[in-house]
Short mmCIF file of C-alpha atoms and ligand atoms in Angstrom, two decimals:
data_model
loop_
_atom_site.label_atom_id
_atom_site.label_comp_id
_atom_site.label_asym_id
_atom_site.label_seq_id
_atom_site.Cartn_x
_atom_site.Cartn_y
_atom_site.Cartn_z
CA MET A 1012 90.92 135.84 128.60
CA PRO A 1013 91.54 133.92 125.35
CA LYS A 1014 89.87 130.50 125.24
CA SER A 1015 91.74 127.43 123.95
CA LEU A 1016 90.22 124.06 123.13
CA ILE A 1017 92.64 121.12 123.25
CA THR A 1018 91.77 117.60 122.14
CA GLY A 1019 93.54 114.66 123.77
CA ALA A 1020 94.31 116.67 126.89
CA SER A 1021 93.95 113.91 129.51
CA TYR A 1022 97.64 112.89 129.36
CA GLY A 1023 100.69 113.03 127.09
CA ILE A 1024 101.51 116.02 124.88
CA GLY A 1025 97.97 117.44 125.01
CA ALA A 1026 98.08 117.72 128.81
CA ASP A 1027 101.43 119.53 128.58
CA ILE A 1028 100.05 121.92 125.92
CA ALA A 1029 97.16 122.62 128.30
CA ARG A 1030 99.66 123.39 131.10
CA ALA A 1031 101.66 125.71 128.84
CA LEU A 1032 98.51 127.60 127.73
CA ALA A 1033 97.26 127.80 131.33
CA GLY A 1034 100.60 129.35 132.26
CA ARG A 1035 99.82 132.14 129.77
CA GLY A 1036 96.44 132.77 131.39
CA HIS A 1037 94.20 131.07 128.80
CA ASP A 1038 90.80 129.70 129.76
CA LEU A 1039 90.64 126.11 128.58
CA VAL A 1040 88.28 123.48 127.20
CA LEU A 1041 89.87 120.06 127.65
CA VAL A 1042 88.64 117.15 125.53
CA ALA A 1043 89.30 113.40 125.92
CA ARG A 1044 87.63 110.13 126.91
CA SER A 1045 89.25 109.72 130.36
CA GLY A 1046 86.90 111.85 132.44
CA GLU A 1047 88.72 111.43 135.74
CA ALA A 1048 92.13 112.43 134.38
CA LEU A 1049 90.62 115.45 132.63
CA ASP A 1050 88.76 116.59 135.74
CA ARG A 1051 91.89 116.20 137.89
CA LEU A 1052 93.94 118.28 135.46
CA ALA A 1053 91.19 120.92 135.25
CA VAL A 1054 90.97 121.36 139.04
CA GLY A 1055 94.78 121.63 139.34
CA LEU A 1056 95.09 124.21 136.54
CA GLU A 1057 92.19 126.31 137.86
CA SER A 1058 93.67 126.54 141.32
CA GLU A 1059 97.27 127.08 140.12
CA HIS A 1060 96.56 129.69 137.44
CA GLY A 1061 93.18 131.20 138.38
CA ILE A 1062 91.71 130.37 134.96
CA ALA A 1063 88.38 128.77 133.98
CA VAL A 1064 88.65 125.19 132.74
CA GLN A 1065 85.79 123.21 131.21
CA THR A 1066 86.06 119.50 130.49
CA LEU A 1067 84.34 117.70 127.65
CA HIS A 1068 84.33 113.93 127.99
CA ALA A 1069 84.13 112.81 124.39
CA ASP A 1070 85.25 109.97 122.15
CA LEU A 1071 86.18 111.78 118.94
CA VAL A 1072 85.63 108.60 116.96
CA VAL A 1073 81.92 108.74 117.84
CA GLU A 1074 79.96 111.06 115.55
CA ALA A 1075 77.66 112.50 118.23
CA ASP A 1076 80.60 113.24 120.57
CA LEU A 1077 82.54 114.87 117.75
CA GLU A 1078 79.57 117.12 116.95
CA ARG A 1079 79.37 118.20 120.64
CA VAL A 1080 83.02 119.22 120.50
CA ALA A 1081 82.49 120.97 117.12
CA GLU A 1082 79.79 123.07 118.77
CA ALA A 1083 82.10 123.99 121.63
CA VAL A 1084 84.97 125.01 119.34
CA CYS A 1085 83.03 127.76 117.55
CA ASP A 1086 83.97 130.46 120.07
CA ALA A 1087 87.51 129.24 120.79
CA ASP A 1088 90.43 131.58 120.08
CA ILE A 1089 92.83 128.65 119.80
CA LEU A 1090 92.11 125.13 118.57
CA VAL A 1091 94.70 122.45 119.30
CA ASN A 1092 94.00 119.29 117.28
CA ASN A 1093 96.22 117.00 119.31
CA ALA A 1094 94.29 113.75 119.99
CA GLY A 1095 95.73 110.95 117.90
CA ALA A 1096 96.91 107.37 117.95
CA GLY A 1097 99.09 104.98 115.97
CA LEU A 1098 98.47 101.48 114.76
CA GLY A 1099 101.68 99.44 114.89
CA THR A 1100 100.47 96.67 112.59
CA SER A 1101 100.78 96.37 108.83
CA PHE A 1102 97.76 97.41 106.77
CA GLU A 1103 96.83 93.95 105.52
CA ARG A 1104 96.83 92.53 109.06
CA THR A 1105 94.66 95.08 110.84
CA THR A 1106 90.90 94.82 111.07
CA TRP A 1107 88.87 97.38 109.17
CA ASP A 1108 87.41 98.52 112.48
CA GLU A 1109 90.91 99.41 113.77
CA GLU A 1110 91.70 101.28 110.56
CA GLN A 1111 88.42 103.21 110.67
CA ARG A 1112 88.91 104.23 114.29
CA MET A 1113 92.40 105.54 113.58
CA LEU A 1114 91.32 107.42 110.45
CA ARG A 1115 88.35 108.95 112.28
CA LEU A 1116 90.62 110.08 115.12
CA ASN A 1117 93.66 111.26 113.08
CA VAL A 1118 91.91 112.57 109.95
CA VAL A 1119 88.16 113.14 110.29
CA ALA A 1120 88.05 114.63 113.81
CA PRO A 1121 90.73 117.33 113.28
CA ALA A 1122 89.25 118.24 109.90
CA ARG A 1123 85.74 118.50 111.41
CA LEU A 1124 86.90 120.70 114.29
CA LEU A 1125 88.91 122.94 111.99
CA HIS A 1126 85.89 123.23 109.70
CA ALA A 1127 83.76 124.30 112.67
CA ALA A 1128 86.30 126.75 114.11
CA LEU A 1129 87.76 128.50 111.07
CA PRO A 1130 84.75 130.50 109.77
CA ALA A 1131 84.17 132.00 113.23
CA MET A 1132 87.89 132.85 113.60
CA LEU A 1133 87.89 134.55 110.20
CA ARG A 1134 84.74 136.53 111.10
CA ARG A 1135 86.32 137.67 114.39
CA GLY A 1136 89.62 138.44 112.66
CA SER A 1137 91.71 136.43 115.10
CA GLY A 1138 92.54 132.85 115.93
CA ARG A 1139 95.19 130.17 115.99
CA VAL A 1140 95.07 126.50 115.03
CA LEU A 1141 97.73 123.97 115.99
CA ASN A 1142 97.47 120.63 114.15
CA VAL A 1143 99.70 118.03 115.77
CA SER A 1144 101.39 116.01 113.02
CA SER A 1145 104.48 113.82 112.94
CA VAL A 1146 107.85 113.40 111.26
CA ALA A 1147 106.21 110.20 109.94
CA ALA A 1148 104.10 112.50 107.75
CA THR A 1149 107.20 113.61 105.83
CA GLY A 1150 108.24 110.18 104.49
CA PRO A 1151 107.41 106.46 104.66
CA VAL A 1152 109.08 105.59 107.96
CA TRP A 1153 106.25 103.41 109.33
CA GLN A 1154 106.27 101.40 106.11
CA GLY A 1155 103.20 99.29 105.43
CA THR A 1156 100.98 101.13 107.93
CA THR A 1157 98.38 103.88 107.64
CA TYR A 1158 99.80 106.05 110.43
CA GLY A 1159 102.14 108.24 108.33
CA ALA A 1160 99.44 108.79 105.73
CA SER A 1161 96.96 109.81 108.41
CA LYS A 1162 99.40 112.35 109.87
CA ALA A 1163 100.31 113.59 106.37
CA PHE A 1164 96.69 114.68 105.99
CA GLY A 1165 97.01 117.18 108.87
CA LEU A 1166 100.30 118.53 107.52
CA ALA A 1167 98.95 118.88 103.97
CA LEU A 1168 95.68 120.46 105.12
CA THR A 1169 97.54 122.97 107.30
CA GLU A 1170 99.84 123.97 104.44
CA SER A 1171 97.03 124.11 101.90
CA LEU A 1172 94.94 126.47 104.04
CA ALA A 1173 97.80 128.51 105.50
CA TYR A 1174 99.21 129.39 102.07
CA SER A 1175 95.78 130.22 100.61
CA ARG A 1176 95.12 133.87 99.73
CA ARG A 1177 92.28 134.00 102.27
CA LEU A 1178 94.51 133.07 105.19
CA ARG A 1179 97.86 134.53 104.08
CA GLY A 1180 96.59 138.03 104.53
CA SER A 1181 94.52 137.30 107.64
CA PRO A 1182 95.42 137.47 111.34
CA VAL A 1183 94.16 133.88 111.66
CA ALA A 1184 97.08 131.43 111.50
CA LEU A 1185 97.48 127.68 111.17
CA THR A 1186 100.54 125.73 112.31
CA ALA A 1187 101.39 122.05 111.86
CA LEU A 1188 103.44 120.71 114.75
CA VAL A 1189 105.74 118.08 113.22
CA LEU A 1190 106.93 115.90 116.07
CA GLY A 1191 109.64 113.33 116.40
CA HIS A 1192 109.54 110.78 119.18
CA THR A 1193 108.21 112.41 122.34
CA THR A 1194 107.64 111.00 125.84
CA SER A 1195 103.98 109.99 126.22
CA ARG A 1196 101.84 106.84 126.21
CA PHE A 1197 101.68 106.87 122.39
CA HIS A 1198 104.13 104.03 121.61
CA GLU A 1199 102.89 101.80 124.42
CA LEU A 1200 99.28 102.21 123.22
CA ALA A 1201 100.24 101.55 119.58
CA GLY A 1202 102.09 98.39 120.68
CA ILE A 1203 105.52 99.46 119.44
CA ALA A 1204 108.88 99.88 121.12
CA PRO A 1205 110.04 103.39 122.03
CA SER A 1206 113.01 105.16 120.41
CA PRO A 1207 116.42 105.27 122.08
CA PRO A 1208 116.60 108.06 124.70
CA LEU A 1209 118.89 110.11 122.43
CA LEU A 1210 116.02 110.53 119.95
CA THR A 1211 113.34 111.22 122.56
CA LEU A 1212 112.07 114.71 123.32
CA PRO A 1213 110.42 115.54 126.66
CA SER A 1214 106.74 116.30 126.19
CA PRO A 1215 106.77 119.56 128.30
CA TYR A 1216 109.61 120.91 126.08
CA VAL A 1217 107.70 120.12 122.88
CA ALA A 1218 104.52 121.66 124.30
CA GLU A 1219 106.28 124.87 125.35
CA ARG A 1220 107.91 125.26 121.91
CA ALA A 1221 104.56 124.76 120.18
CA VAL A 1222 102.72 127.23 122.40
CA ARG A 1223 105.50 129.78 121.94
CA ALA A 1224 105.28 129.33 118.15
CA ILE A 1225 101.53 129.98 117.95
CA HIS A 1226 101.89 133.13 120.07
CA ARG A 1227 104.20 134.77 117.55
CA ARG A 1228 102.77 137.65 115.55
CA ARG A 1229 103.26 135.51 112.41
CA PRO A 1230 103.33 131.89 113.57
CA PRO A 1231 105.27 129.40 111.41
CA VAL A 1232 103.17 127.20 109.10
CA VAL A 1233 105.31 124.24 110.15
CA CYS A 1234 106.94 123.98 113.58
CA VAL A 1235 109.48 121.21 114.21
CA PRO A 1236 110.79 121.38 117.77
CA SER A 1237 114.52 120.45 118.01
CA ALA A 1238 117.27 120.84 115.41
CA ARG A 1239 117.68 117.04 115.18
CA TYR A 1240 114.16 116.48 113.97
CA LYS A 1241 114.23 119.56 111.73
CA LEU A 1242 117.14 117.91 109.91
CA LEU A 1243 115.48 114.50 109.84
CA ALA A 1244 112.12 115.86 108.61
CA GLY A 1245 113.93 117.91 105.93
CA LEU A 1246 115.89 114.85 104.78
CA LEU A 1247 112.82 112.62 104.77
CA ARG A 1248 110.91 115.05 102.60
CA HIS A 1249 113.64 114.94 99.93
CA VAL A 1250 115.57 111.68 100.27
CA PRO A 1251 115.26 109.32 97.25
CA ARG A 1252 112.63 106.79 98.32
CA ARG A 1253 114.78 103.79 97.35
CA LEU A 1254 117.21 104.70 100.17
CA LEU A 1255 114.40 104.06 102.64
CA THR A 1256 114.58 100.35 101.75
CA LEU A 1257 118.07 100.15 103.27
CA PRO A 1258 118.03 98.26 106.59
CA GLY A 1259 117.84 100.52 109.64
CA LEU A 1260 116.71 103.64 107.81
CA ALA A 1261 113.00 103.03 108.19
CA ASP A 1262 110.86 100.39 109.85
CA ASP A 1263 108.92 97.97 107.70
CA PHE A 1264 105.85 96.41 109.31
CA THR A 1265 105.24 94.02 106.41
CA THR A 1266 108.17 91.62 106.70
CA VAL A 1267 105.86 88.83 107.86
CA ALA A 1268 105.39 86.18 105.16
CA CYS A 1269 102.04 86.19 103.37
CA GLY A 1270 100.95 82.92 105.01
CA ASP A 1271 101.49 84.40 108.50
CA ALA A 1272 99.67 87.57 107.52
CA GLY A 1273 96.70 85.49 106.37
CA GLU A 1274 96.60 83.78 109.74
CA SER A 1275 96.30 86.98 111.72
CA ALA A 1276 94.33 89.07 109.23
CA GLY A 1277 91.06 90.01 110.80
CA GLY A 1278 92.29 88.95 114.24
CA ASP A 1279 92.65 91.31 117.15
CA GLY A 1280 95.24 94.11 117.14
CA GLU A 1281 97.19 92.65 120.06
CA HIS A 1282 97.93 89.41 118.24
CA SER A 1283 99.06 91.34 115.16
CA VAL A 1284 101.36 93.58 117.19
CA LEU A 1285 102.93 90.70 119.08
CA ALA A 1286 103.54 88.88 115.80
CA ALA A 1287 105.21 91.97 114.36
CA GLU A 1288 107.51 92.26 117.39
CA ALA A 1289 108.43 88.61 117.10
CA HIS A 1290 109.69 89.40 113.61
CA GLY A 1291 112.07 92.03 114.95
CA GLN A 1292 110.01 95.12 114.15
CA GLY A 1293 109.01 98.02 116.32
CA GLU A 1294 112.63 99.05 116.66
CA ARG A 1295 112.67 102.81 116.22
CA GLN A 1296 109.48 104.72 115.53
CA LEU A 1297 108.67 108.40 115.34
N1 NAP B 394 104.60 110.71 121.18
C1 NAP B 394 105.18 110.76 120.01
O1 NAP B 394 106.32 110.28 119.85
C2 NAP B 394 104.51 111.42 118.84
C3 NAP B 394 105.27 111.64 117.68
C4 NAP B 394 104.67 112.27 116.60
C5 NAP B 394 103.36 112.68 116.69
N2 NAP B 394 102.64 112.44 117.82
C6 NAP B 394 101.24 112.90 117.86
O2 NAP B 394 101.04 113.64 119.05
C7 NAP B 394 99.66 113.62 119.40
C8 NAP B 394 99.51 113.35 120.89
O3 NAP B 394 99.95 112.05 121.15
P1 NAP B 394 100.70 111.63 122.50
O4 NAP B 394 102.08 111.25 122.12
O5 NAP B 394 100.49 112.60 123.59
O6 NAP B 394 99.90 110.27 122.80
P2 NAP B 394 99.14 109.74 124.09
O7 NAP B 394 100.01 109.88 125.30
O8 NAP B 394 98.66 108.39 123.72
O9 NAP B 394 97.90 110.75 124.25
C9 NAP B 394 96.85 110.72 123.32
C10 NAP B 394 95.73 111.64 123.79
O10 NAP B 394 94.65 111.52 122.83
C11 NAP B 394 93.45 111.15 123.53
N3 NAP B 394 92.63 110.27 122.70
C12 NAP B 394 92.99 109.07 122.17
N4 NAP B 394 91.93 108.54 121.52
C13 NAP B 394 90.90 109.42 121.66
C14 NAP B 394 89.54 109.42 121.24
N5 NAP B 394 89.03 108.39 120.54
N6 NAP B 394 88.77 110.48 121.55
C15 NAP B 394 89.28 111.52 122.27
N7 NAP B 394 90.55 111.57 122.70
C16 NAP B 394 91.35 110.52 122.40
C17 NAP B 394 93.95 110.43 124.78
O11 NAP B 394 92.99 110.55 125.84
P3 NAP B 394 91.90 109.44 126.24
O12 NAP B 394 92.55 108.11 126.13
O13 NAP B 394 91.56 109.86 127.63
O14 NAP B 394 90.77 109.64 125.30
C18 NAP B 394 95.17 111.27 125.15
O15 NAP B 394 94.79 112.41 125.85
C19 NAP B 394 99.01 112.57 118.49
O16 NAP B 394 98.32 113.23 117.45
C20 NAP B 394 100.20 111.81 117.91
O17 NAP B 394 99.92 111.29 116.62
C21 NAP B 394 103.18 111.82 118.90
#
């Protein structure tokens, strides 16, 4: 049985990717901090699909935990770098601790796990990597925040490696999953309002599309589930940047006057987020 390691599998999109892989008979290693939720999912998937599921309770922001997961990924056939979070506060108003945690989770952890998994996959001559990115990686739609930049790293890294001579001719394949707004706890945890239902994709649908994509003989380097978001991501990549200053086209987290920003700079994230909402932000995020 192929073995897949999925980060951020306790709930949200990662849990649905785990369900979709379990449905194809994969053994699983599920990684997240919420031990109880992971264990519950593992027991359910084992009994429903007759597969072996291991859980790794790990905070990917913590170096020692990340190294434990890096060790476990070496013999995985599929790596899903899914764990991630947003920070719905403008850059000058976050604390450095908040920024570091997000960068460790969205940038350092996926890079570390890919670095651990790839040499073994190339030696074995098989393997798949799914890096979960965002439409926010294709243009400045969360203006004034680090989130888009952090997700752009995963997209750029995937493309850089996938188009390299070493990987182009190899059976090992990397795919960046470029997501628009999807049902999960993401927006609530980042402290921002969800998108209108018309723009929201169900997480099980997104997960199934992603899992189908990585099972193709030649998986796509970039997978954007849904025609709507394919169009939006394409436009965002090419639209003249000055158009993104037009009201309603992208959300700007920095509209708070400098004096207000000074007040909350260095304060806790919750205060910053509430202040941003009071200024009419958090309207439509990807
Ligand atoms: N939902 C969207 O609209 C959307 C759009 C574009 C891209 N994305 C991307 O999709 C991915 C999945 O997000 P989601 O929407 O499913 O969000 P979610 O519902 O908040 O789930 C996030 C997952 O990551 C895990 N996680 C968070 N911090 C972690 C840490 N420090 N160490 C280990 N695991 C951690 C969480 O588990 P624990 O809390 O148990 O650790 C959870 O399993 C993220 O990379 C996100 O950037 C989401």
